Short mmCIF file of C-alpha atoms in Angstrom, two decimals:
data_model
loop_
_atom_site.label_atom_id
_atom_site.label_comp_id
_atom_site.label_asym_id
_atom_site.label_seq_id
_atom_site.Cartn_x
_atom_site.Cartn_y
_atom_site.Cartn_z
CA MET A 13 173.49 -7.92 286.82
CA SER A 14 175.84 -8.22 289.81
CA GLY A 15 176.82 -11.75 290.76
CA LEU A 16 176.68 -13.05 287.19
CA ARG A 17 179.56 -15.17 285.99
CA GLN A 18 181.40 -14.92 282.69
CA THR A 19 180.28 -17.50 280.12
CA ALA A 20 182.68 -17.73 277.20
CA LEU A 21 181.70 -18.82 273.71
CA THR A 22 184.24 -21.46 272.70
CA CYS A 23 184.97 -21.54 268.98
CA SER A 24 186.39 -24.95 268.13
CA GLY A 25 187.75 -26.18 264.82
CA HIS A 26 191.47 -25.45 265.02
CA THR A 27 193.72 -28.40 265.80
CA ARG A 28 196.79 -26.57 267.16
CA PRO A 29 197.52 -23.37 269.13
CA VAL A 30 195.72 -20.18 268.07
CA VAL A 31 198.39 -17.45 267.93
CA ASP A 32 196.78 -14.37 266.36
CA LEU A 33 193.37 -12.89 265.61
CA ALA A 34 191.88 -9.77 264.06
CA PHE A 35 188.45 -8.16 263.76
CA SER A 36 187.11 -6.22 260.81
CA SER A 37 185.31 -2.91 261.27
CA ILE A 38 181.51 -2.93 261.51
CA THR A 39 180.06 -3.54 258.04
CA SER A 40 176.52 -3.61 256.63
CA THR A 41 176.39 -7.32 257.53
CA GLY A 42 177.98 -7.05 260.98
CA TYR A 43 181.64 -7.59 261.78
CA PHE A 44 183.98 -10.51 261.26
CA LEU A 45 186.85 -12.27 262.98
CA ILE A 46 189.85 -14.11 261.54
CA SER A 47 192.17 -16.39 263.51
CA ALA A 48 195.70 -17.67 262.85
CA CYS A 49 196.73 -21.12 263.97
CA LYS A 50 199.75 -23.38 263.87
CA ASP A 51 197.57 -25.88 261.96
CA GLY A 52 198.14 -23.66 258.91
CA LYS A 53 194.45 -22.93 258.31
CA PRO A 54 193.17 -19.43 259.09
CA MET A 55 189.44 -19.37 259.91
CA LEU A 56 186.85 -16.68 259.29
CA ARG A 57 183.90 -16.24 261.66
CA HIS A 58 181.02 -13.93 262.44
CA GLY A 59 182.50 -11.67 265.07
CA ASP A 60 179.49 -11.31 267.36
CA THR A 61 178.59 -15.00 267.59
CA GLY A 62 181.75 -16.90 266.68
CA ASP A 63 179.82 -18.83 264.04
CA TRP A 64 182.23 -20.36 261.54
CA ILE A 65 182.08 -19.07 257.96
CA GLY A 66 185.02 -20.75 256.28
CA THR A 67 188.65 -21.80 256.26
CA PHE A 68 191.41 -20.43 254.03
CA THR A 69 193.46 -23.32 252.66
CA GLY A 70 196.80 -23.03 250.88
CA HIS A 71 199.56 -22.52 253.44
CA LYS A 72 202.06 -25.34 254.00
CA GLY A 73 203.18 -24.28 257.46
CA ALA A 74 201.96 -22.76 260.71
CA VAL A 75 200.15 -19.45 260.25
CA TRP A 76 201.50 -16.82 262.67
CA GLY A 77 199.71 -13.63 261.65
CA VAL A 78 196.37 -12.62 260.11
CA ALA A 79 194.54 -9.44 259.16
CA LEU A 80 191.17 -8.36 257.76
CA ASN A 81 190.60 -5.11 255.95
CA LYS A 82 187.90 -2.80 257.30
CA ASP A 83 184.97 -4.13 255.26
CA ALA A 84 186.10 -7.77 255.53
CA SER A 85 186.38 -8.13 251.76
CA LYS A 86 190.07 -9.08 251.91
CA ALA A 87 192.20 -11.11 254.32
CA ALA A 88 195.93 -11.62 254.69
CA SER A 89 198.02 -14.27 256.42
CA GLY A 90 201.68 -14.86 257.21
CA SER A 91 203.17 -18.30 257.64
CA ALA A 92 206.13 -20.50 258.53
CA ASP A 93 206.15 -21.58 254.86
CA PHE A 94 207.97 -18.26 254.18
CA GLU A 95 204.89 -16.80 252.50
CA ALA A 96 202.30 -14.11 253.05
CA LYS A 97 199.03 -14.60 251.21
CA LEU A 98 196.30 -12.20 250.13
CA TRP A 99 192.76 -13.64 250.02
CA ASN A 100 189.33 -12.69 248.78
CA ALA A 101 187.47 -13.03 252.09
CA VAL A 102 184.08 -13.37 250.39
CA THR A 103 184.91 -16.28 248.07
CA GLY A 104 188.01 -17.68 249.79
CA GLU A 105 190.03 -17.28 246.59
CA GLN A 106 193.77 -16.84 246.94
CA LEU A 107 194.66 -13.56 245.22
CA HIS A 108 198.43 -13.39 245.57
CA THR A 109 201.39 -15.00 247.34
CA PHE A 110 204.32 -12.90 248.58
CA GLY A 111 207.51 -14.93 248.98
CA HIS A 112 209.90 -14.17 251.86
CA PRO A 113 213.34 -15.47 252.90
CA HIS A 114 212.08 -16.48 256.36
CA ILE A 115 208.97 -17.06 258.50
CA VAL A 116 206.34 -14.32 258.20
CA LYS A 117 205.07 -13.41 261.68
CA SER A 118 202.77 -10.44 261.11
CA VAL A 119 200.57 -8.86 258.40
CA ASP A 120 198.51 -5.67 258.25
CA PHE A 121 196.48 -3.60 255.77
CA ASN A 122 196.74 0.18 255.54
CA SER A 123 193.61 2.33 255.78
CA ASP A 124 192.58 2.19 252.10
CA ASP A 125 193.73 -1.41 251.42
CA SER A 126 196.30 -0.24 248.89
CA LYS A 127 199.26 -1.66 250.82
CA LEU A 128 200.11 -4.80 252.77
CA LEU A 129 202.70 -4.82 255.53
CA THR A 130 204.61 -7.97 256.49
CA ALA A 131 207.11 -8.60 259.28
CA SER A 132 209.50 -11.53 259.22
CA ASN A 133 212.04 -13.51 261.17
CA ASP A 134 214.62 -12.10 258.74
CA LYS A 135 214.44 -8.91 260.93
CA LYS A 136 212.81 -6.85 258.17
CA VAL A 137 209.47 -5.12 257.64
CA ARG A 138 208.15 -4.98 254.07
CA ILE A 139 205.44 -2.90 252.41
CA PHE A 140 203.80 -4.27 249.25
CA ASN A 141 201.71 -2.24 246.81
CA LEU A 142 198.50 -4.23 246.31
CA HIS A 143 197.82 -2.48 242.99
CA ARG A 144 201.09 -4.02 241.75
CA PRO A 145 201.55 -7.05 244.02
CA GLU A 146 204.17 -8.61 241.75
CA ASP A 147 206.59 -5.74 242.51
CA ALA A 148 209.26 -6.14 245.19
CA GLY A 149 208.26 -4.61 248.50
CA GLU A 150 209.88 -1.63 250.18
CA ILE A 151 212.02 -2.74 253.13
CA PHE A 152 212.63 -1.29 256.59
CA VAL A 153 215.95 -2.52 258.02
CA GLY A 154 217.23 -2.00 261.56
CA HIS A 155 215.99 -4.64 263.95
CA THR A 156 218.64 -7.08 265.16
CA SER A 157 216.28 -9.97 266.05
CA SER A 158 213.12 -11.57 264.75
CA ILE A 159 210.11 -9.26 264.50
CA LYS A 160 207.01 -10.27 266.46
CA LYS A 161 204.47 -7.72 265.23
CA ALA A 162 204.21 -4.72 262.93
CA LEU A 163 201.36 -2.31 262.19
CA PHE A 164 200.48 0.67 260.05
CA LEU A 165 199.73 3.77 262.09
CA ASN A 166 196.50 5.56 261.23
CA ASP A 167 198.15 8.38 259.31
CA ASP A 168 199.48 5.76 256.83
CA LYS A 169 202.78 7.65 256.88
CA ARG A 170 204.41 5.61 259.61
CA VAL A 171 204.86 1.99 260.65
CA VAL A 172 205.59 0.53 264.08
CA SER A 173 207.31 -2.80 264.75
CA ALA A 174 208.25 -4.86 267.82
CA ALA A 175 211.06 -7.41 267.92
CA ASP A 176 212.98 -9.80 270.12
CA ASP A 177 215.80 -7.23 270.30
CA LYS A 178 213.71 -5.62 273.10
CA THR A 179 212.79 -2.61 270.99
CA VAL A 180 209.69 -1.08 269.48
CA ARG A 181 210.58 1.06 266.47
CA PHE A 182 208.69 3.69 264.50
CA TRP A 183 209.47 4.11 260.80
CA ASP A 184 208.79 6.83 258.24
CA MET A 185 207.25 5.35 255.09
CA THR A 186 208.69 7.99 252.78
CA SER A 187 212.33 7.77 253.84
CA LEU A 188 212.13 4.13 255.08
CA GLN A 189 214.14 5.34 258.08
CA GLU A 190 213.67 4.77 261.80
CA VAL A 191 212.30 7.90 263.50
CA LYS A 192 211.95 6.68 267.10
CA ARG A 193 213.03 3.69 269.16
CA LEU A 194 211.58 2.51 272.48
CA GLU A 195 213.96 0.40 274.57
CA LEU A 196 212.25 -2.16 276.82
CA ALA A 197 213.53 -4.30 279.69
CA SER A 198 212.17 -7.46 278.05
CA SER A 199 211.11 -8.51 274.57
CA PRO A 200 207.74 -7.10 273.49
CA SER A 201 205.15 -9.81 272.95
CA SER A 202 202.42 -7.83 271.17
CA LEU A 203 201.36 -4.48 269.73
CA GLU A 204 197.89 -3.01 269.33
CA LEU A 205 196.76 0.34 267.98
CA SER A 206 193.73 1.74 269.82
CA GLN A 207 190.59 2.17 267.75
CA ASP A 208 190.99 5.96 267.71
CA GLY A 209 194.53 5.49 266.40
CA GLU A 210 196.12 7.61 269.13
CA THR A 211 197.42 5.00 271.59
CA LEU A 212 199.83 2.12 271.11
CA VAL A 213 199.41 -0.82 273.50
CA ILE A 214 202.59 -2.82 274.14
CA THR A 215 202.93 -5.98 276.23
CA HIS A 216 206.32 -7.01 277.61
CA GLY A 217 207.23 -9.21 280.56
CA HIS A 218 204.57 -8.67 283.24
CA CYS A 219 203.74 -5.18 281.94
CA VAL A 220 201.16 -3.52 279.72
CA SER A 221 202.34 -0.11 278.48
CA PHE A 222 200.42 2.61 276.66
CA TYR A 223 202.18 5.17 274.44
CA ASN A 224 201.03 8.26 272.57
CA VAL A 225 201.82 7.56 268.90
CA ASN A 226 202.20 11.26 268.06
CA ASN A 227 204.86 12.27 270.59
CA PHE A 228 206.05 8.74 271.53
CA GLU A 229 205.59 9.48 275.24
CA GLN A 230 204.43 6.83 277.70
CA ILE A 231 200.91 7.48 278.95
CA LYS A 232 200.56 4.64 281.43
CA GLU A 233 202.19 1.38 282.43
CA TYR A 234 200.70 -1.33 284.61
CA SER A 235 202.03 -4.57 286.08
CA VAL A 236 199.87 -7.70 285.77
CA PRO A 237 200.04 -11.01 287.70
CA SER A 238 201.30 -13.13 284.79
CA GLN A 239 203.78 -13.03 281.95
CA VAL A 240 201.50 -11.22 279.49
CA ASN A 241 201.34 -12.12 275.80
CA SER A 242 198.67 -9.75 274.52
CA ALA A 243 196.45 -6.85 275.62
CA SER A 244 193.62 -4.82 274.12
CA LEU A 245 192.15 -1.41 275.01
CA HIS A 246 188.37 -0.97 274.93
CA PRO A 247 187.14 1.44 272.21
CA ASP A 248 185.97 3.93 274.89
CA GLN A 249 189.27 3.46 276.78
CA SER A 250 187.53 2.65 280.05
CA VAL A 251 189.12 -0.78 280.49
CA PHE A 252 191.74 -3.02 278.98
CA VAL A 253 191.98 -6.80 278.88
CA CYS A 254 195.01 -9.03 278.71
CA GLY A 255 196.06 -12.68 278.85
CA GLY A 256 199.24 -14.66 279.24
CA ASP A 257 200.99 -17.68 280.64
CA ASP A 258 198.70 -18.37 283.64
CA PHE A 259 195.75 -19.27 281.31
CA LYS A 260 193.62 -16.39 282.70
CA MET A 261 191.85 -13.48 281.07
CA TYR A 262 192.14 -10.23 283.06
CA LYS A 263 190.17 -7.00 282.90
CA PHE A 264 191.62 -3.80 284.39
CA ASP A 265 190.43 -0.24 284.85
CA TYR A 266 192.42 1.84 282.35
CA GLU A 267 192.59 4.98 284.49
CA THR A 268 193.66 3.37 287.76
CA GLY A 269 195.10 -0.02 286.76
CA SER A 270 192.95 -1.79 289.35
CA GLU A 271 191.88 -5.35 288.52
CA ILE A 272 188.15 -5.58 287.83
CA GLU A 273 187.84 -9.31 287.18
CA SER A 274 189.69 -12.38 285.97
CA PHE A 275 188.47 -15.61 284.41
CA LYS A 276 190.15 -18.92 283.76
CA GLY A 277 188.52 -20.52 280.76
CA HIS A 278 191.43 -21.58 278.56
CA PHE A 279 193.45 -24.73 279.21
CA GLY A 280 196.73 -23.25 278.02
CA PRO A 281 198.56 -19.93 277.80
CA VAL A 282 196.65 -17.09 276.12
CA HIS A 283 198.49 -15.89 273.00
CA CYS A 284 196.23 -13.14 271.63
CA VAL A 285 193.32 -10.93 272.73
CA GLN A 286 191.34 -8.16 271.04
CA PHE A 287 188.16 -6.17 271.62
CA SER A 288 185.43 -6.25 268.98
CA PRO A 289 184.85 -2.99 267.07
CA ASP A 290 181.65 -2.27 269.06
CA GLY A 291 183.36 -3.10 272.36
CA GLU A 292 180.65 -5.57 273.38
CA LEU A 293 183.02 -8.53 273.55
CA TYR A 294 186.67 -9.50 273.36
CA ALA A 295 188.22 -12.54 271.73
CA SER A 296 191.15 -14.64 272.90
CA GLY A 297 193.24 -17.37 271.28
CA SER A 298 195.19 -19.97 273.21
CA GLU A 299 197.71 -22.78 273.22
CA ASP A 300 194.70 -25.05 273.86
CA GLY A 301 193.64 -24.67 270.20
CA THR A 302 190.48 -22.68 270.86
CA LEU A 303 189.26 -19.19 270.18
CA ARG A 304 186.96 -17.82 272.91
CA LEU A 305 184.61 -14.85 273.03
CA TRP A 306 184.00 -13.05 276.34
CA GLN A 307 181.37 -10.48 277.29
CA THR A 308 182.61 -7.03 278.20
CA ILE A 309 179.56 -6.52 280.43
CA VAL A 310 178.81 -9.91 281.96
CA GLY A 311 175.16 -10.95 281.70
CA LYS A 312 174.18 -8.52 278.94
CA THR A 313 172.01 -10.01 276.21
CA TYR A 314 174.14 -9.87 273.10
CA GLY A 315 174.82 -12.27 270.22
CA LEU A 316 174.43 -15.84 271.47
CA TRP A 317 174.46 -14.81 275.12
CA LYS A 318 171.24 -14.88 277.10
CA CYS A 319 170.76 -13.56 280.61
CA VAL A 320 172.11 -16.18 283.03
CA MET A 321 170.98 -16.09 286.64
CA PRO A 322 173.58 -16.34 289.44
CA GLY A 323 174.53 -19.91 290.21
CA GLU A 324 173.30 -21.36 286.92
CA LEU A 325 176.78 -21.58 285.41
CA ASN A 326 180.30 -21.83 286.75
CA ALA A 327 183.02 -19.39 285.76
CA SER A 328 184.65 -22.04 283.56
CA ASP A 329 181.42 -22.98 281.76
CA SER A 330 181.27 -22.16 278.07
CA ILE A 331 179.03 -22.48 275.04
CA ASP A 332 180.75 -24.42 272.26
CA ILE A 333 180.52 -23.14 268.69
CA SER A 334 181.45 -26.00 266.37
CA SER A 335 183.38 -25.58 263.13
CA GLY A 336 183.68 -27.42 259.86
CA GLU A 337 186.14 -27.46 256.98
CA ALA A 338 185.40 -25.77 253.66
CA PRO A 339 186.62 -22.93 251.49
CA ALA A 340 185.86 -19.53 253.00
CA VAL A 341 182.62 -18.10 251.63
CA LYS A 342 180.98 -15.24 253.52
CA ALA A 343 177.25 -15.53 254.09
CA GLU A 344 175.24 -13.18 251.90
CA GLY A 345 172.70 -10.66 253.08
#
């Protein structure tokens, strides 16, 4: 397969920058992908092909954060309309709205879907009980600037958050107290928890850093050519991918930090990247308003990709996956 060029699947349909995305786990009907966009309309897609399933309608402002639970039965979104919303991802029905005093930047489900985490520009992280969604959420207070991203850790006993105050903080869910703080030289732009739940991936400035979530020690840190906005570690931890302000997608060897390849497919800064749960592809969202899917192993037959012979396509060529507008309804079967 040497000499083959990357051919991205371009998922159109959004009308403004795509700023966040999230995959489900692998379910009996495959896996799914949700995207957040400043057009205020999160979209649900088949994760392996990018085929559009539906659009969640109801927000009155830009959507900054999205999440899917493991079996893709529920979705969540956070918006500039000062609301987080819980959705039935099968029917598209809005299940609950959580009001906030400021823009909601990040949302996340815990492991059994009993809780929803939100992070806001009011510098606070909140945890809502989804069995009693009308109750006020528990609040973590300590950040001194707007929060960019927050996640549950896999033990469901701790939360991690990243903010413009140049810190990443770990919180205990029982005491609601900060248990560890990482001080960075520049504001963190993204957080990702590895699929085994042991490694936290942090992007900041031109750096991608990897931390052990159990002892909070740095495992690795690599410098990349661009201001980096997002990074994702492959499920087998052989490689990581990242994207940022120079419009390129980069792939690096995780052990050595050496650059393996880079592709310029987007026409604007890359805001978010994430590997699929099977590791066969990674998705990226950009200022250019598109979501793109990239092959982990270029030239492998998978999803909509067919084997492409050298010279047939240029590096910037892509297959466009069109999108429509309708309530989100997952395909049956």
